[in-house]
Amino acid sequence: KAGVTQTPRYLIKTRGQQVTLSCSPISGHRSVSWYQQTPGQGLQFLFEYFSETQRNKGNFPGRFSGRQFSNSRSEMNVSTLELGDSALYLCASSGQLDTGELFFGEGSRLTVL
Amino acid sequence: AQSVTQPDIHITVSEGASLELRCNYSYGATPYLFWYVQSPGQGLQLLLKYFSGDTLVQGIKGFEAEFKRSQSSFNLRKPSVHWSDAAEYFCVLSTGGGNKLTFGTGTQLKVEL
C-alpha cells in the first residue's frame, strides 16, 4: 500500500511569489491534514480536510489556504510568500476521524529567498 | 488551550541502556496522547497511542508509555536502546475534535555506541 505522497519535495521561491503544494493520501483515507515545521515554532497545525470540507483550521494568516478534491487529494497554497514561510510542510492522512492516528508524508521543503 | 511540554531538548544514551523521555500535558480533560518519532528520510511515524483504559501502553519497536493522570504525564520508555533509535521524538496531544494534533517541542535522542 503506497504511503502519503507529497510533491514537490523541494522548492525555492522568492518573497512575494505564491506556491502550491500537493498531497496524495493513502488509498481509502479521506482525512488530510497539513502541518508546518520550523526550527523556531516546531510543528504547527495548518488545517484539516475531510470529504472536500475544511474541518479545522490553525492560527495562520489568510495567505495560507487549502482544498481537497473528490479523490481525497489535497493542495495547500501560500500566497505573497514571506521569508518566515520557509519550512517543511507535512501532509498527513487518516482513515479515521477524531483519533489523531495520522500517517505522514516526507514533506515539501520550501525555501523563500 | 491545550499544550504539551517536553522538558528535555537533547538526550544522549549509550546503546543498550534504558531510556525515558518525559512529557507533560495541559488539558482540562483526558486527552488522546501519542508519541511520534521523526527520523531523517522517514518522516513522522506513530510509535504508540493512549485513548483510555490501561494506563501502560505498548508500541512499536519495543517502546512503551505510561499515562499518569495525577501528574499529567505520558513518559516514553524503552528498556534497551538500539543505535537505530536515534531520532527526534514528539509527544502529541489530541482533544478528539478532529485530527488536529498539538505537538511538543521534541526531544532529540542521540545513541552512543
mmCIF file of N, CA and C in Angstrom, chain A residues 31 33 35 37 43 45 48 55-58 88 90 94 96-106, chain B residues 32 34 36 38 41-46 49 51 88 90 94 96-105:
data_model
loop_
_atom_site.group_PDB
_atom_site.id
_atom_site.type_symbol
_atom_site.label_atom_id
_atom_site.label_comp_id
_atom_site.label_asym_id
_atom_site.label_seq_id
_atom_site.Cartn_x
_atom_site.Cartn_y
_atom_site.Cartn_z
ATOM 1 N N SER A 31 -9.376 11.707 5.280
ATOM 2 C CA SER A 31 -8.981 12.854 6.091
ATOM 3 C C SER A 31 -7.543 13.232 5.753
ATOM 4 N N SER A 33 -4.562 16.245 6.620
ATOM 5 C CA SER A 33 -4.176 17.386 7.448
ATOM 6 C C SER A 33 -2.846 17.924 6.958
ATOM 7 N N TYR A 35 0.613 20.331 8.206
ATOM 8 C CA TYR A 35 1.371 20.891 9.312
ATOM 9 C C TYR A 35 2.592 21.625 8.776
ATOM 10 N N GLN A 37 6.461 22.770 9.839
ATOM 11 C CA GLN A 37 7.533 22.507 10.797
ATOM 12 C C GLN A 37 8.686 23.468 10.565
ATOM 13 N N LEU A 43 6.288 22.051 15.221
ATOM 14 C CA LEU A 43 5.228 21.540 14.360
ATOM 15 C C LEU A 43 3.913 22.209 14.721
ATOM 16 N N PHE A 45 -0.182 22.966 13.452
ATOM 17 C CA PHE A 45 -1.311 22.543 12.632
ATOM 18 C C PHE A 45 -1.778 23.678 11.734
ATOM 19 N N GLU A 48 -7.260 20.864 8.350
ATOM 20 C CA GLU A 48 -7.671 19.501 8.126
ATOM 21 C C GLU A 48 -8.875 19.488 7.194
ATOM 22 N N ARG A 55 -12.414 20.974 8.110
ATOM 23 C CA ARG A 55 -12.984 20.670 9.430
ATOM 24 C C ARG A 55 -12.343 21.502 10.535
ATOM 25 N N ASN A 56 -11.070 21.758 10.399
ATOM 26 C CA ASN A 56 -10.355 22.503 11.415
ATOM 27 C C ASN A 56 -9.356 23.424 10.731
ATOM 28 N N LYS A 57 -9.040 24.518 11.392
ATOM 29 C CA LYS A 57 -8.056 25.448 10.858
ATOM 30 C C LYS A 57 -7.190 25.938 12.006
ATOM 31 N N GLY A 58 -5.889 26.012 11.767
ATOM 32 C CA GLY A 58 -4.970 26.524 12.780
ATOM 33 C C GLY A 58 -4.865 28.033 12.715
ATOM 34 N N LEU A 88 9.335 23.133 6.490
ATOM 35 C CA LEU A 88 8.949 21.827 5.968
ATOM 36 C C LEU A 88 7.444 21.715 6.139
ATOM 37 N N LEU A 90 4.282 19.401 6.033
ATOM 38 C CA LEU A 90 3.954 17.985 6.133
ATOM 39 C C LEU A 90 2.470 17.760 5.920
ATOM 40 N N SER A 94 -5.477 10.121 7.274
ATOM 41 C CA SER A 94 -6.013 9.199 8.260
ATOM 42 C C SER A 94 -7.258 8.531 7.718
ATOM 43 N N GLN A 96 -9.446 7.356 9.809
ATOM 44 C CA GLN A 96 -10.432 7.505 10.863
ATOM 45 C C GLN A 96 -10.525 8.963 11.260
ATOM 46 N N LEU A 97 -11.696 9.337 11.710
ATOM 47 C CA LEU A 97 -11.878 10.706 12.184
ATOM 48 C C LEU A 97 -11.636 10.788 13.675
ATOM 49 N N ASP A 98 -11.105 11.901 14.116
ATOM 50 C CA ASP A 98 -11.045 12.229 15.535
ATOM 51 C C ASP A 98 -10.221 11.260 16.392
ATOM 52 N N THR A 99 -9.232 10.610 15.786
ATOM 53 C CA THR A 99 -8.396 9.709 16.587
ATOM 54 C C THR A 99 -6.975 10.222 16.740
ATOM 55 N N GLY A 100 -6.521 11.051 15.848
ATOM 56 C CA GLY A 100 -5.151 11.532 15.903
ATOM 57 C C GLY A 100 -4.129 10.564 15.345
ATOM 58 N N GLU A 101 -4.584 9.437 14.830
ATOM 59 C CA GLU A 101 -3.654 8.472 14.254
ATOM 60 C C GLU A 101 -3.400 8.869 12.804
ATOM 61 N N LEU A 102 -2.295 9.527 12.590
ATOM 62 C CA LEU A 102 -2.001 10.074 11.281
ATOM 63 C C LEU A 102 -0.819 9.370 10.640
ATOM 64 N N PHE A 103 -0.860 9.314 9.313
ATOM 65 C CA PHE A 103 0.247 8.800 8.516
ATOM 66 C C PHE A 103 0.815 9.985 7.742
ATOM 67 N N PHE A 104 2.066 10.283 7.991
ATOM 68 C CA PHE A 104 2.683 11.482 7.426
ATOM 69 C C PHE A 104 3.479 11.173 6.172
ATOM 70 N N GLY A 105 3.476 12.132 5.266
ATOM 71 C CA GLY A 105 4.379 12.103 4.143
ATOM 72 C C GLY A 105 5.744 12.636 4.563
ATOM 73 N N GLU A 106 6.694 12.626 3.635
ATOM 74 C CA GLU A 106 8.041 13.089 3.965
ATOM 75 C C GLU A 106 8.177 14.603 3.897
ATOM 76 N N TYR B 32 -6.405 12.468 24.122
ATOM 77 C CA TYR B 32 -5.734 11.365 23.439
ATOM 78 C C TYR B 32 -4.250 11.745 23.405
ATOM 79 N N PHE B 34 -0.155 10.642 22.240
ATOM 80 C CA PHE B 34 0.628 9.875 21.287
ATOM 81 C C PHE B 34 2.104 10.194 21.471
ATOM 82 N N TYR B 36 5.157 10.270 18.593
ATOM 83 C CA TYR B 36 5.572 10.128 17.207
ATOM 84 C C TYR B 36 7.089 10.249 17.163
ATOM 85 N N GLN B 38 10.443 11.027 14.494
ATOM 86 C CA GLN B 38 10.839 11.572 13.198
ATOM 87 C C GLN B 38 12.299 11.257 12.933
ATOM 88 N N GLY B 41 14.670 11.280 6.514
ATOM 89 C CA GLY B 41 14.315 10.472 5.360
ATOM 90 C C GLY B 41 13.168 9.526 5.568
ATOM 91 N N GLN B 42 12.605 9.494 6.780
ATOM 92 C CA GLN B 42 11.496 8.568 7.033
ATOM 93 C C GLN B 42 10.227 9.258 7.500
ATOM 94 N N GLY B 43 10.265 10.547 7.655
ATOM 95 C CA GLY B 43 9.051 11.237 8.064
ATOM 96 C C GLY B 43 8.640 10.917 9.479
ATOM 97 N N LEU B 44 7.472 11.350 9.855
ATOM 98 C CA LEU B 44 6.925 11.131 11.190
ATOM 99 C C LEU B 44 6.171 9.810 11.231
ATOM 100 N N GLN B 45 6.443 9.036 12.281
ATOM 101 C CA GLN B 45 5.802 7.734 12.411
ATOM 102 C C GLN B 45 5.206 7.595 13.803
ATOM 103 N N LEU B 46 4.004 7.048 13.876
ATOM 104 C CA LEU B 46 3.345 6.834 15.157
ATOM 105 C C LEU B 46 4.009 5.677 15.898
ATOM 106 N N LYS B 49 -0.057 5.000 21.208
ATOM 107 C CA LYS B 49 -1.183 5.903 21.471
ATOM 108 C C LYS B 49 -1.881 5.503 22.766
ATOM 109 N N PHE B 51 -5.718 6.187 24.458
ATOM 110 C CA PHE B 51 -7.044 6.768 24.369
ATOM 111 C C PHE B 51 -7.757 6.683 25.714
ATOM 112 N N GLU B 88 14.280 12.101 16.496
ATOM 113 C CA GLU B 88 13.583 13.093 17.313
ATOM 114 C C GLU B 88 12.214 12.538 17.688
ATOM 115 N N PHE B 90 8.467 13.094 19.502
ATOM 116 C CA PHE B 90 7.466 14.105 19.816
ATOM 117 C C PHE B 90 6.329 13.501 20.628
ATOM 118 N N SER B 94 -4.170 15.144 21.354
ATOM 119 C CA SER B 94 -5.363 15.437 20.554
ATOM 120 C C SER B 94 -6.555 15.468 21.497
ATOM 121 N N GLY B 96 -9.618 15.156 20.410
ATOM 122 C CA GLY B 96 -10.690 14.387 19.815
ATOM 123 C C GLY B 96 -11.580 15.181 18.885
ATOM 124 N N GLY B 97 -11.325 16.480 18.796
ATOM 125 C CA GLY B 97 -12.113 17.294 17.875
ATOM 126 C C GLY B 97 -11.465 17.335 16.512
ATOM 127 N N GLY B 98 -11.586 16.264 15.803
ATOM 128 C CA GLY B 98 -10.902 16.177 14.525
ATOM 129 C C GLY B 98 -9.514 15.608 14.693
ATOM 130 N N ASN B 99 -8.762 15.580 13.635
ATOM 131 C CA ASN B 99 -7.400 15.061 13.683
ATOM 132 C C ASN B 99 -6.390 16.188 13.841
ATOM 133 N N LYS B 100 -6.739 17.175 14.636
ATOM 134 C CA LYS B 100 -5.837 18.289 14.914
ATOM 135 C C LYS B 100 -4.935 17.900 16.070
ATOM 136 N N LEU B 101 -3.632 17.880 15.813
ATOM 137 C CA LEU B 101 -2.673 17.468 16.828
ATOM 138 C C LEU B 101 -1.902 18.673 17.360
ATOM 139 N N THR B 102 -1.627 18.629 18.680
ATOM 140 C CA THR B 102 -0.757 19.602 19.317
ATOM 141 C C THR B 102 0.540 18.882 19.657
ATOM 142 N N PHE B 103 1.637 19.346 19.077
ATOM 143 C CA PHE B 103 2.929 18.691 19.255
ATOM 144 C C PHE B 103 3.729 19.368 20.370
ATOM 145 N N GLY B 104 4.489 18.551 21.106
ATOM 146 C CA GLY B 104 5.510 19.095 21.977
ATOM 147 C C GLY B 104 6.683 19.556 21.135
ATOM 148 N N THR B 105 7.671 20.152 21.801
ATOM 149 C CA THR B 105 8.808 20.715 21.075
ATOM 150 C C THR B 105 9.805 19.660 20.628
#
